[in-house]
Tab-separated table of C-alpha atoms in Angstrom:
chain	number	residue	atom	x	y	z
R	1	UNK	CA	124.435	149.180	92.820
R	2	UNK	CA	121.387	149.866	94.975
R	3	UNK	CA	122.712	147.579	97.665
R	4	UNK	CA	126.118	149.330	97.704
R	5	UNK	CA	124.475	152.755	98.013
R	6	UNK	CA	122.179	151.584	100.775
R	7	UNK	CA	125.044	149.951	102.695
R	8	UNK	CA	127.243	153.054	102.524
R	9	UNK	CA	124.338	155.146	103.868
R	10	UNK	CA	123.770	152.694	106.712
R	11	UNK	CA	127.357	153.324	107.820
R	12	UNK	CA	126.913	157.115	107.874
R	13	UNK	CA	123.339	157.534	109.100
R	14	UNK	CA	123.035	157.485	112.904
R	15	UNK	CA	119.247	157.539	112.721
R	16	UNK	CA	117.590	154.280	111.881
R	17	UNK	CA	114.257	155.919	111.168
R	18	UNK	CA	113.395	159.582	110.618
R	19	UNK	CA	109.882	160.747	109.814
R	20	UNK	CA	108.980	164.391	109.196
R	21	UNK	CA	105.521	165.893	108.748
R	22	UNK	CA	103.910	162.599	107.745
R	23	UNK	CA	100.203	162.755	106.903
R	24	UNK	CA	97.905	160.122	105.494
R	25	UNK	CA	94.170	160.152	104.877
R	26	UNK	CA	91.799	157.582	103.457
R	27	UNK	CA	89.101	159.533	101.664
R	28	UNK	CA	88.117	162.391	103.940
R	29	UNK	CA	89.270	160.618	107.097
R	30	UNK	CA	92.746	161.629	108.284
R	31	UNK	CA	94.613	158.727	109.853
R	32	UNK	CA	98.013	160.284	110.540
R	33	UNK	CA	98.413	164.045	111.002
R	34	UNK	CA	101.755	165.798	110.569
R	35	UNK	CA	103.553	162.949	112.286
R	36	UNK	CA	107.220	163.273	113.342
R	37	UNK	CA	109.413	160.477	114.635
R	38	UNK	CA	113.097	159.780	115.130
R	39	UNK	CA	114.546	156.479	116.201
R	40	UNK	CA	118.249	155.757	116.579
R	41	UNK	CA	119.739	152.753	114.849
R	42	UNK	CA	119.476	149.603	116.941
R	43	UNK	CA	116.677	150.950	119.177
R	44	UNK	CA	113.261	149.382	119.654
R	45	UNK	CA	110.164	151.579	119.661
R	46	UNK	CA	106.887	150.056	120.801
R	47	UNK	CA	103.767	151.928	119.718
R	48	UNK	CA	100.581	151.517	121.706
R	49	UNK	CA	97.169	152.831	120.804
R	50	UNK	CA	93.588	151.731	120.516
R	51	UNK	CA	92.059	150.371	117.311
R	52	UNK	CA	91.986	152.986	114.568
R	53	UNK	CA	94.666	155.149	116.154
R	54	UNK	CA	96.887	154.771	113.079
R	55	UNK	CA	99.415	152.144	114.203
R	56	UNK	CA	99.016	149.839	111.213
R	57	UNK	CA	98.926	152.781	108.799
R	58	UNK	CA	102.169	154.072	110.313
R	59	UNK	CA	103.819	150.667	109.801
R	60	UNK	CA	102.522	150.427	106.223
R	61	UNK	CA	103.846	153.914	105.488
R	62	UNK	CA	107.240	153.037	106.986
R	63	UNK	CA	107.306	149.831	104.938
R	64	UNK	CA	106.596	151.811	101.698
R	65	UNK	CA	103.356	149.862	101.207
R	66	UNK	CA	101.421	153.133	101.471
R	67	UNK	CA	102.487	156.385	99.899
R	68	UNK	CA	102.215	159.374	102.263
R	69	UNK	CA	99.974	162.312	101.332
R	70	UNK	CA	102.683	164.616	102.639
R	71	UNK	CA	105.872	164.356	104.653
R	72	UNK	CA	108.960	162.239	104.244
R	73	UNK	CA	110.380	159.017	105.638
R	74	UNK	CA	114.037	158.058	105.789
R	75	UNK	CA	115.130	154.593	106.835
R	76	UNK	CA	118.882	154.105	107.239
R	77	UNK	CA	119.292	157.309	105.245
R	78	UNK	CA	117.167	156.169	102.303
R	79	UNK	CA	114.176	158.264	101.314
R	80	UNK	CA	110.914	156.363	100.864
R	81	UNK	CA	110.050	158.545	97.871
R	82	UNK	CA	113.406	158.351	96.107
R	83	UNK	CA	114.761	154.928	97.069
R	84	UNK	CA	111.831	152.703	98.062
R	85	UNK	CA	113.602	149.528	96.915
R	86	UNK	CA	116.648	150.275	99.091
R	87	UNK	CA	114.243	150.581	102.036
R	88	UNK	CA	112.410	147.373	101.096
R	89	UNK	CA	115.731	145.542	101.012
R	90	UNK	CA	116.637	146.741	104.504
R	91	UNK	CA	113.327	146.040	106.261
R	92	UNK	CA	111.481	142.959	107.398
R	93	UNK	CA	107.734	143.338	107.828
R	94	UNK	CA	105.223	141.323	109.839
R	95	UNK	CA	101.646	142.536	109.386
R	96	UNK	CA	98.301	141.111	110.519
R	97	UNK	CA	98.103	139.027	107.353
R	98	UNK	CA	100.948	136.535	107.117
R	99	UNK	CA	101.495	137.472	103.421
R	100	UNK	CA	101.937	133.843	102.359
R	101	UNK	CA	100.735	131.666	99.485
R	102	UNK	CA	98.439	129.081	100.998
R	103	UNK	CA	98.988	126.450	98.296
R	104	UNK	CA	102.757	126.601	98.637
R	105	UNK	CA	104.761	124.804	101.323
R	106	UNK	CA	106.745	126.678	103.974
R	107	UNK	CA	109.915	125.927	102.022
R	108	UNK	CA	108.411	127.117	98.708
R	109	UNK	CA	107.063	130.321	100.276
R	110	UNK	CA	110.453	131.187	101.735
R	111	UNK	CA	112.267	130.200	98.525
R	112	UNK	CA	109.948	132.421	96.469
R	113	UNK	CA	110.513	135.474	98.675
R	114	UNK	CA	114.232	134.676	98.924
R	115	UNK	CA	114.431	134.653	95.121
R	116	UNK	CA	112.536	137.956	94.999
R	117	UNK	CA	115.223	139.397	97.308
R	118	UNK	CA	117.895	137.741	95.130
R	119	UNK	CA	119.522	136.115	98.179
R	120	UNK	CA	122.598	133.907	98.119
R	121	UNK	CA	122.812	130.638	100.073
R	122	UNK	CA	119.037	130.400	100.105
R	123	UNK	CA	118.812	126.793	101.311
R	124	UNK	CA	121.009	127.570	104.321
R	125	UNK	CA	119.055	130.721	105.115
R	126	UNK	CA	115.739	128.855	104.906
R	127	UNK	CA	116.960	126.095	107.238
R	128	UNK	CA	118.288	128.749	109.611
R	129	UNK	CA	115.087	130.833	109.864
R	130	UNK	CA	112.833	127.766	110.014
R	131	UNK	CA	114.976	126.558	112.909
R	132	UNK	CA	114.591	129.916	114.661
R	133	UNK	CA	110.800	129.815	114.445
R	134	UNK	CA	110.677	126.090	115.203
R	135	UNK	CA	109.047	125.032	111.925
R	136	UNK	CA	111.697	122.644	110.580
R	137	UNK	CA	109.393	119.636	110.774
R	138	UNK	CA	106.635	121.569	108.929
R	139	UNK	CA	109.002	122.581	106.114
R	140	UNK	CA	107.129	120.643	103.421
R	141	UNK	CA	103.619	121.375	104.717
R	142	UNK	CA	101.394	123.729	102.763
R	143	UNK	CA	100.790	127.074	104.447
R	144	UNK	CA	97.016	126.476	104.390
R	145	UNK	CA	97.474	123.406	106.605
R	146	UNK	CA	99.341	125.339	109.304
R	147	UNK	CA	97.636	126.682	112.415
R	148	UNK	CA	97.286	130.450	112.875
R	149	UNK	CA	100.263	130.508	115.215
R	150	UNK	CA	102.413	128.500	112.801
R	151	UNK	CA	101.461	130.833	109.937
R	152	UNK	CA	102.535	133.744	112.133
R	153	UNK	CA	105.864	132.032	112.785
R	154	UNK	CA	106.304	131.426	109.058
R	155	UNK	CA	105.539	135.109	108.449
R	156	UNK	CA	108.252	136.016	110.953
R	157	UNK	CA	110.632	133.605	109.195
R	158	UNK	CA	109.865	135.350	105.902
R	159	UNK	CA	110.572	138.734	107.487
R	160	UNK	CA	113.921	137.507	108.884
R	161	UNK	CA	115.036	135.636	105.748
R	162	UNK	CA	117.083	138.505	104.272
R	163	UNK	CA	118.555	139.435	107.683
R	164	UNK	CA	117.127	142.981	107.644
R	165	UNK	CA	118.489	145.890	109.707
R	166	UNK	CA	114.990	147.149	110.471
R	167	UNK	CA	111.912	145.209	111.574
R	168	UNK	CA	108.369	146.539	111.412
R	169	UNK	CA	106.058	144.380	113.501
R	170	UNK	CA	102.296	144.716	113.755
R	171	UNK	CA	101.117	142.787	116.795
R	172	UNK	CA	103.636	139.984	116.319
R	173	UNK	CA	102.476	138.387	119.559
R	174	UNK	CA	99.020	137.472	118.212
R	175	UNK	CA	98.728	133.718	117.878
R	176	UNK	CA	102.049	133.070	119.608
R	177	UNK	CA	102.437	131.634	123.084
R	178	UNK	CA	104.609	133.336	125.700
R	179	UNK	CA	107.364	130.750	125.471
R	180	UNK	CA	107.593	131.167	121.703
R	181	UNK	CA	107.759	134.955	122.082
R	182	UNK	CA	110.528	134.672	124.660
R	183	UNK	CA	112.442	132.306	122.384
R	184	UNK	CA	111.933	134.534	119.346
R	185	UNK	CA	112.961	137.794	121.037
R	186	UNK	CA	116.747	137.423	120.651
R	187	UNK	CA	116.406	136.445	116.959
R	188	UNK	CA	114.219	139.469	116.285
R	189	UNK	CA	116.467	141.906	118.165
R	190	UNK	CA	119.790	141.057	116.525
R	191	UNK	CA	120.883	140.795	112.920
R	192	UNK	CA	124.302	139.510	111.885
R	193	UNK	CA	125.447	143.164	111.820
R	194	UNK	CA	124.250	144.173	115.293
R	195	UNK	CA	121.065	145.318	116.989
R	196	UNK	CA	118.054	145.763	114.760
R	197	UNK	CA	115.998	148.927	114.670
R	198	UNK	CA	112.462	147.806	115.475
R	199	UNK	CA	109.102	149.549	115.370
R	200	UNK	CA	106.387	147.389	116.864
R	201	UNK	CA	102.693	148.103	117.279
R	202	UNK	CA	100.878	146.204	119.975
R	203	UNK	CA	98.056	146.214	122.510
R	204	UNK	CA	99.984	143.915	124.829
R	205	UNK	CA	101.621	146.098	127.509
R	206	UNK	CA	103.511	143.199	129.077
R	207	UNK	CA	105.400	142.165	125.939
R	208	UNK	CA	105.588	145.772	124.717
R	209	UNK	CA	107.274	147.081	127.856
R	210	UNK	CA	109.545	144.048	127.985
R	211	UNK	CA	110.845	144.593	124.452
R	212	UNK	CA	110.849	148.400	124.281
R	213	UNK	CA	113.725	150.857	124.421
R	214	UNK	CA	111.184	153.596	123.776
R	215	UNK	CA	107.413	153.646	124.078
R	216	UNK	CA	104.859	155.859	122.372
R	217	UNK	CA	101.094	156.201	122.521
R	218	UNK	CA	99.285	156.994	119.318
R	219	UNK	CA	95.849	158.575	119.391
R	220	UNK	CA	93.928	159.956	116.411
R	221	UNK	CA	97.035	159.928	114.274
R	222	UNK	CA	99.375	161.812	116.597
R	223	UNK	CA	101.751	160.793	119.356
R	224	UNK	CA	100.243	161.745	122.718
R	225	UNK	CA	103.042	160.302	124.854
R	226	UNK	CA	106.599	159.245	124.094
R	227	UNK	CA	109.389	158.310	126.479
R	228	UNK	CA	112.432	156.138	126.689
R	229	UNK	CA	111.838	152.965	128.656
R	230	UNK	CA	114.485	153.967	131.215
R	231	UNK	CA	113.013	157.434	131.920
R	232	UNK	CA	109.408	156.363	131.576
R	233	UNK	CA	106.970	157.377	134.300
R	234	UNK	CA	105.255	154.020	134.949
R	235	UNK	CA	102.259	155.694	136.648
R	236	UNK	CA	101.665	158.057	133.740
R	237	UNK	CA	102.087	155.174	131.256
R	238	UNK	CA	99.481	153.056	132.997
R	239	UNK	CA	97.102	156.024	133.289
R	240	UNK	CA	97.270	156.592	129.542
R	241	UNK	CA	97.031	152.862	128.836
R	242	UNK	CA	93.877	152.541	130.934
R	243	UNK	CA	92.467	155.738	129.408
R	244	UNK	CA	92.959	154.274	125.931
R	245	UNK	CA	91.351	150.978	126.935
R	246	UNK	CA	88.337	152.789	128.401
R	247	UNK	CA	87.891	154.796	125.215
R	248	UNK	CA	88.131	151.615	123.190
R	249	UNK	CA	85.401	149.948	125.213
X	1	UNK	CA	118.455	144.572	83.351
X	2	UNK	CA	118.928	141.444	85.484
X	3	UNK	CA	117.090	143.229	88.317
X	4	UNK	CA	114.032	143.480	86.048
X	5	UNK	CA	114.162	140.104	84.300
X	6	UNK	CA	114.901	137.837	87.266
X	7	UNK	CA	111.812	138.738	89.352
X	8	UNK	CA	109.657	138.526	86.208
X	9	UNK	CA	110.561	134.859	85.822
X	10	UNK	CA	110.376	134.187	89.572
X	11	UNK	CA	106.796	135.559	89.702
X	12	UNK	CA	105.730	133.862	86.453
X	13	UNK	CA	107.131	130.516	87.615
X	14	UNK	CA	105.359	130.864	90.974
X	15	UNK	CA	102.032	131.543	89.210
X	16	UNK	CA	102.490	128.616	86.809
X	17	UNK	CA	103.460	126.275	89.661
X	18	UNK	CA	100.424	127.359	91.693
X	19	UNK	CA	98.174	126.879	88.664
X	20	UNK	CA	99.571	123.403	87.990
X	21	UNK	CA	98.750	122.618	91.600
X	22	UNK	CA	95.273	124.170	91.886
X	23	UNK	CA	94.129	124.266	88.225
X	24	UNK	CA	91.735	127.079	89.227
X	25	UNK	CA	92.234	129.175	86.107
X	26	UNK	CA	92.632	126.566	83.380
X	27	UNK	CA	89.719	124.335	84.291
X	28	UNK	CA	87.125	127.122	84.453
X	29	UNK	CA	88.434	128.917	81.358
X	30	UNK	CA	88.694	125.724	79.294
X	31	UNK	CA	85.224	124.522	80.202
X	32	UNK	CA	83.817	127.904	79.267
X	33	UNK	CA	85.649	127.991	75.911
X	34	UNK	CA	84.541	124.451	75.092
X	35	UNK	CA	80.933	125.293	75.972
X	36	UNK	CA	80.978	128.193	73.512
X	37	UNK	CA	82.351	126.008	70.722
X	38	UNK	CA	79.993	123.098	71.404
X	39	UNK	CA	76.923	125.395	71.561
X	40	UNK	CA	77.843	127.019	68.247
X	41	UNK	CA	78.443	123.580	66.756
X	42	UNK	CA	74.911	122.511	67.607
X	43	UNK	CA	73.187	125.873	67.090
X	44	UNK	CA	74.516	126.566	63.607
X	45	UNK	CA	74.090	124.174	60.764
X	46	UNK	CA	77.575	124.772	59.485
X	47	UNK	CA	78.563	123.511	56.057
X	48	UNK	CA	82.220	123.135	55.045
X	49	UNK	CA	81.985	126.302	52.946
X	50	UNK	CA	80.693	128.334	55.911
X	51	UNK	CA	83.351	127.222	58.403
X	52	UNK	CA	86.076	129.556	57.198
X	53	UNK	CA	83.878	132.642	57.416
X	54	UNK	CA	82.492	131.767	60.878
X	55	UNK	CA	85.679	130.411	62.456
X	56	UNK	CA	87.281	133.780	63.434
X	57	UNK	CA	84.160	134.960	65.259
X	58	UNK	CA	83.538	131.702	67.130
X	59	UNK	CA	87.189	131.180	68.032
X	60	UNK	CA	87.784	134.705	69.337
X	61	UNK	CA	84.495	134.742	71.201
X	62	UNK	CA	85.619	131.596	73.009
X	63	UNK	CA	89.162	132.948	73.624
X	64	UNK	CA	87.944	136.367	74.793
X	65	UNK	CA	85.407	135.108	77.319
X	66	UNK	CA	87.644	132.293	78.545
X	67	UNK	CA	90.430	134.861	78.821
X	68	UNK	CA	88.432	137.274	80.924
X	69	UNK	CA	87.394	134.403	83.173
X	70	UNK	CA	91.064	133.455	83.594
X	71	UNK	CA	92.058	137.051	84.281
X	72	UNK	CA	89.456	137.315	87.006
X	73	UNK	CA	91.376	134.601	88.838
X	74	UNK	CA	94.848	136.026	88.176
X	75	UNK	CA	95.078	138.081	91.354
X	76	UNK	CA	92.924	135.854	93.554
X	77	UNK	CA	95.974	133.868	94.675
X	78	UNK	CA	97.624	137.151	95.644
X	79	UNK	CA	94.651	137.917	97.875
X	80	UNK	CA	95.240	134.815	99.969
X	81	UNK	CA	96.622	135.870	103.320
X	82	UNK	CA	97.678	139.275	101.988
X	83	UNK	CA	100.399	137.894	99.724
X	84	UNK	CA	99.993	140.853	97.334
X	85	UNK	CA	101.358	143.022	100.162
X	86	UNK	CA	104.269	140.597	100.454
X	87	UNK	CA	104.914	140.896	96.736
X	88	UNK	CA	104.750	144.696	96.804
X	89	UNK	CA	107.168	144.809	99.748
X	90	UNK	CA	109.858	142.977	97.771
X	91	UNK	CA	112.722	145.169	96.511
X	92	UNK	CA	111.738	144.932	92.866
X	93	UNK	CA	110.146	147.470	90.562
X	94	UNK	CA	106.393	147.533	90.025
X	95	UNK	CA	107.177	146.945	86.330
X	96	UNK	CA	108.812	143.627	87.201
X	97	UNK	CA	105.759	142.556	89.197
X	98	UNK	CA	103.475	143.566	86.322
X	99	UNK	CA	105.510	141.741	83.682
X	100	UNK	CA	105.759	138.667	85.909
X	101	UNK	CA	101.986	138.472	86.285
X	102	UNK	CA	101.531	139.303	82.590
X	103	UNK	CA	103.936	136.551	81.517
X	104	UNK	CA	102.022	133.925	83.457
X	105	UNK	CA	98.726	135.247	82.075
X	106	UNK	CA	100.153	135.073	78.529
X	107	UNK	CA	101.199	131.455	79.110
X	108	UNK	CA	97.689	130.597	80.387
X	109	UNK	CA	96.095	132.275	77.335
X	110	UNK	CA	98.384	130.379	74.951
X	111	UNK	CA	97.601	127.091	76.694
X	112	UNK	CA	93.858	127.800	76.438
X	113	UNK	CA	94.229	128.633	72.731
X	114	UNK	CA	96.345	125.584	72.009
X	115	UNK	CA	93.836	123.261	73.694
X	116	UNK	CA	90.703	124.862	72.244
X	117	UNK	CA	91.941	125.113	68.639
X	118	UNK	CA	92.360	121.326	68.052
X	119	UNK	CA	88.882	120.701	69.470
X	120	UNK	CA	87.501	123.384	67.160
X	121	UNK	CA	89.305	121.705	64.241
X	122	UNK	CA	87.672	118.359	65.039
X	123	UNK	CA	84.157	119.665	65.722
X	124	UNK	CA	83.986	122.002	62.714
X	125	UNK	CA	86.158	120.113	60.204
X	126	UNK	CA	88.319	123.216	60.121
X	127	UNK	CA	91.448	122.781	57.985
X	128	UNK	CA	92.754	126.340	57.569
X	129	UNK	CA	95.350	126.404	60.342
X	130	UNK	CA	98.442	128.234	59.222
X	131	UNK	CA	101.537	129.816	60.689
X	132	UNK	CA	99.964	133.243	60.165
X	133	UNK	CA	96.847	132.282	62.127
X	134	UNK	CA	98.980	131.026	65.026
X	135	UNK	CA	101.006	134.252	64.951
X	136	UNK	CA	97.774	136.283	65.122
X	137	UNK	CA	96.572	134.169	68.050
X	138	UNK	CA	99.847	134.807	69.889
X	139	UNK	CA	99.640	138.556	69.237
X	140	UNK	CA	96.039	138.575	70.456
X	141	UNK	CA	97.003	136.620	73.580
X	142	UNK	CA	99.788	139.132	74.287
X	143	UNK	CA	97.396	142.090	74.092
X	144	UNK	CA	94.758	140.304	76.181
X	145	UNK	CA	97.308	139.345	78.835
X	146	UNK	CA	98.727	142.875	79.019
X	147	UNK	CA	95.392	144.675	79.384
X	148	UNK	CA	93.906	141.837	81.451
X	149	UNK	CA	96.708	141.907	84.013
X	150	UNK	CA	96.222	145.631	84.574
X	151	UNK	CA	92.459	145.493	84.969
X	152	UNK	CA	92.595	142.297	86.991
X	153	UNK	CA	94.853	144.102	89.483
X	154	UNK	CA	92.499	147.096	89.582
X	155	UNK	CA	89.345	144.983	89.866
X	156	UNK	CA	90.963	142.859	92.601
X	157	UNK	CA	90.361	145.606	95.176
X	158	UNK	CA	86.805	146.348	94.057
X	159	UNK	CA	83.782	144.904	95.792
X	160	UNK	CA	82.053	143.661	92.623
X	161	UNK	CA	85.180	142.575	90.773
X	162	UNK	CA	83.465	139.840	88.718
X	163	UNK	CA	81.284	142.511	87.121
X	164	UNK	CA	83.848	145.292	86.966
X	165	UNK	CA	86.581	143.310	85.223
X	166	UNK	CA	84.688	142.669	81.942
X	167	UNK	CA	83.278	146.209	82.071
X	168	UNK	CA	86.777	147.659	82.264
X	169	UNK	CA	88.510	145.066	80.110
X	170	UNK	CA	86.373	144.709	76.975
X	171	UNK	CA	86.106	148.399	75.973
X	172	UNK	CA	89.871	148.759	76.297
X	173	UNK	CA	90.698	145.591	74.382
X	174	UNK	CA	88.181	146.239	71.579
X	175	UNK	CA	90.782	147.514	69.060
X	176	UNK	CA	92.787	144.302	69.520
X	177	UNK	CA	89.635	142.188	69.367
X	178	UNK	CA	88.554	143.780	66.081
X	179	UNK	CA	92.094	143.448	64.753
X	180	UNK	CA	92.469	139.757	65.567
X	181	UNK	CA	89.036	138.851	64.168
X	182	UNK	CA	89.656	140.744	60.924
X	183	UNK	CA	93.220	139.471	60.560
X	184	UNK	CA	92.170	135.878	61.327
X	185	UNK	CA	89.368	136.178	58.809
X	186	UNK	CA	91.768	137.458	56.156
X	187	UNK	CA	94.250	134.644	56.813
X	188	UNK	CA	91.629	131.870	56.960
X	189	UNK	CA	89.598	132.886	53.906
X	190	UNK	CA	92.654	134.174	52.077
X	191	UNK	CA	90.705	137.215	50.926
X	192	UNK	CA	91.581	140.889	50.990
X	193	UNK	CA	89.351	142.650	53.539
X	194	UNK	CA	88.739	146.388	54.004
X	195	UNK	CA	92.275	147.535	54.800
X	196	UNK	CA	94.209	144.319	54.141
X	197	UNK	CA	95.303	141.547	56.511
X	198	UNK	CA	98.812	142.948	56.892
X	199	UNK	CA	97.464	146.258	58.121
X	200	UNK	CA	95.175	144.555	60.642
X	201	UNK	CA	98.194	142.659	61.978
X	202	UNK	CA	100.055	145.976	62.086
X	203	UNK	CA	97.194	147.461	64.102
X	204	UNK	CA	97.386	144.594	66.617
X	205	UNK	CA	101.163	145.046	66.928
X	206	UNK	CA	100.766	148.800	67.487
X	207	UNK	CA	98.105	148.337	70.178
X	208	UNK	CA	100.169	145.583	71.842
X	209	UNK	CA	103.142	147.942	71.908
X	210	UNK	CA	101.094	150.829	73.328
X	211	UNK	CA	99.595	148.615	76.031
X	212	UNK	CA	103.019	147.159	76.887
X	213	UNK	CA	104.179	150.696	77.687
X	214	UNK	CA	101.041	152.174	79.275
X	215	UNK	CA	99.805	149.211	81.345
X	216	UNK	CA	102.956	148.709	83.505
X	217	UNK	CA	102.949	152.429	84.297
X	218	UNK	CA	99.231	152.361	85.154
X	219	UNK	CA	99.795	149.241	87.289
X	220	UNK	CA	102.435	151.111	89.324
X	221	UNK	CA	99.980	153.953	89.913
X	222	UNK	CA	97.124	151.568	90.754
X	223	UNK	CA	99.212	149.706	93.334
X	224	UNK	CA	100.044	152.894	95.269
X	225	UNK	CA	97.566	153.469	98.068
């Protein structure tokens, strides 16, 4: 029932992600302040910002992992307050932590999460995503025995397993070599239903600009610059990027 | 209903499989329970007539402390590599996650009880095992697992979780603890205690039922950040 409702909304809703008046504090420290965002379906937004600017918090709020203090999030027309499970079904999330069980093999980890998503044809899906992240030969290895980069690839496989329409990526490039990132790009960008809506947080301007349809800079919980990749003023972007780096150091 | 029950079994099976592989919970809890029983066996000069009156206290002391040790480990596996986040990002209700963890904890408690009881029987020449006693042990395990799962999840995020878990857990589980000791005593000695064995069992059932309603709700609140 939930899946039918979510699917019918996906057909009608032109916006992949809509955020209005989002605020989040931890204790007395505000992390996001009255944050607004719209992102069309199938577009890729890359969010830059120095440490502590609120990138990870934004992704955790979008993923429903955090509950906002105020404001509202809609993903494919589903409200994070009213239909969090419909959102969880439509998103794939890669955070800093790979979110894996270390004493389970790659296959067992993916099978567990596949069962939690109640997926059909699980064996085929597992073979498919392990192929995409080039971990077929490590299928029966325990997650704890994988290198950091391999764990990251397994985390990406877990995020892709249910073929989500939306991907939320927090520095997916960390631990991955350039070749792997280039190979992974097409699998991340497209689902079986078309282009994925992607929000990605990163410090890496090279990969960020390469993947982005839109870029945004986050500072102290608000967007200080946002532009589409096509209309972006490269000089202004690099000025802000350097400014952020200087502040960080 | 399937959307609730299926993830419960998926989570419980995952926990049991991980425990069979690592044996983190069972080994520490069993050793602790056995230590309690062995120490009492040597410390008290127990005669066959005393066994029945002392058995409820010794048994439940061993179960309670072994249980809290086991519960302290229940969410440790979820801490590995942020897998609790992965669990909470699955499209299932928080109730399903709670009942999944609680089911596995109940199974661990029952296994601890079923391994400790025969050893107690041998060491203390205890011959008063009955269906009623086993039913009381199962009801006690259910209450312990329900409350323990909640406080284990809360303590998981605290800095001094090893200290906080017993501090949170024991005051809350005291009504069940009193109930199981009194009911076990009534069943073992076959005597009528203050309010009657049946009423003590009724008290345990009522508290189990209350905790089975309140704890999943509180877990959902506790998991929101």
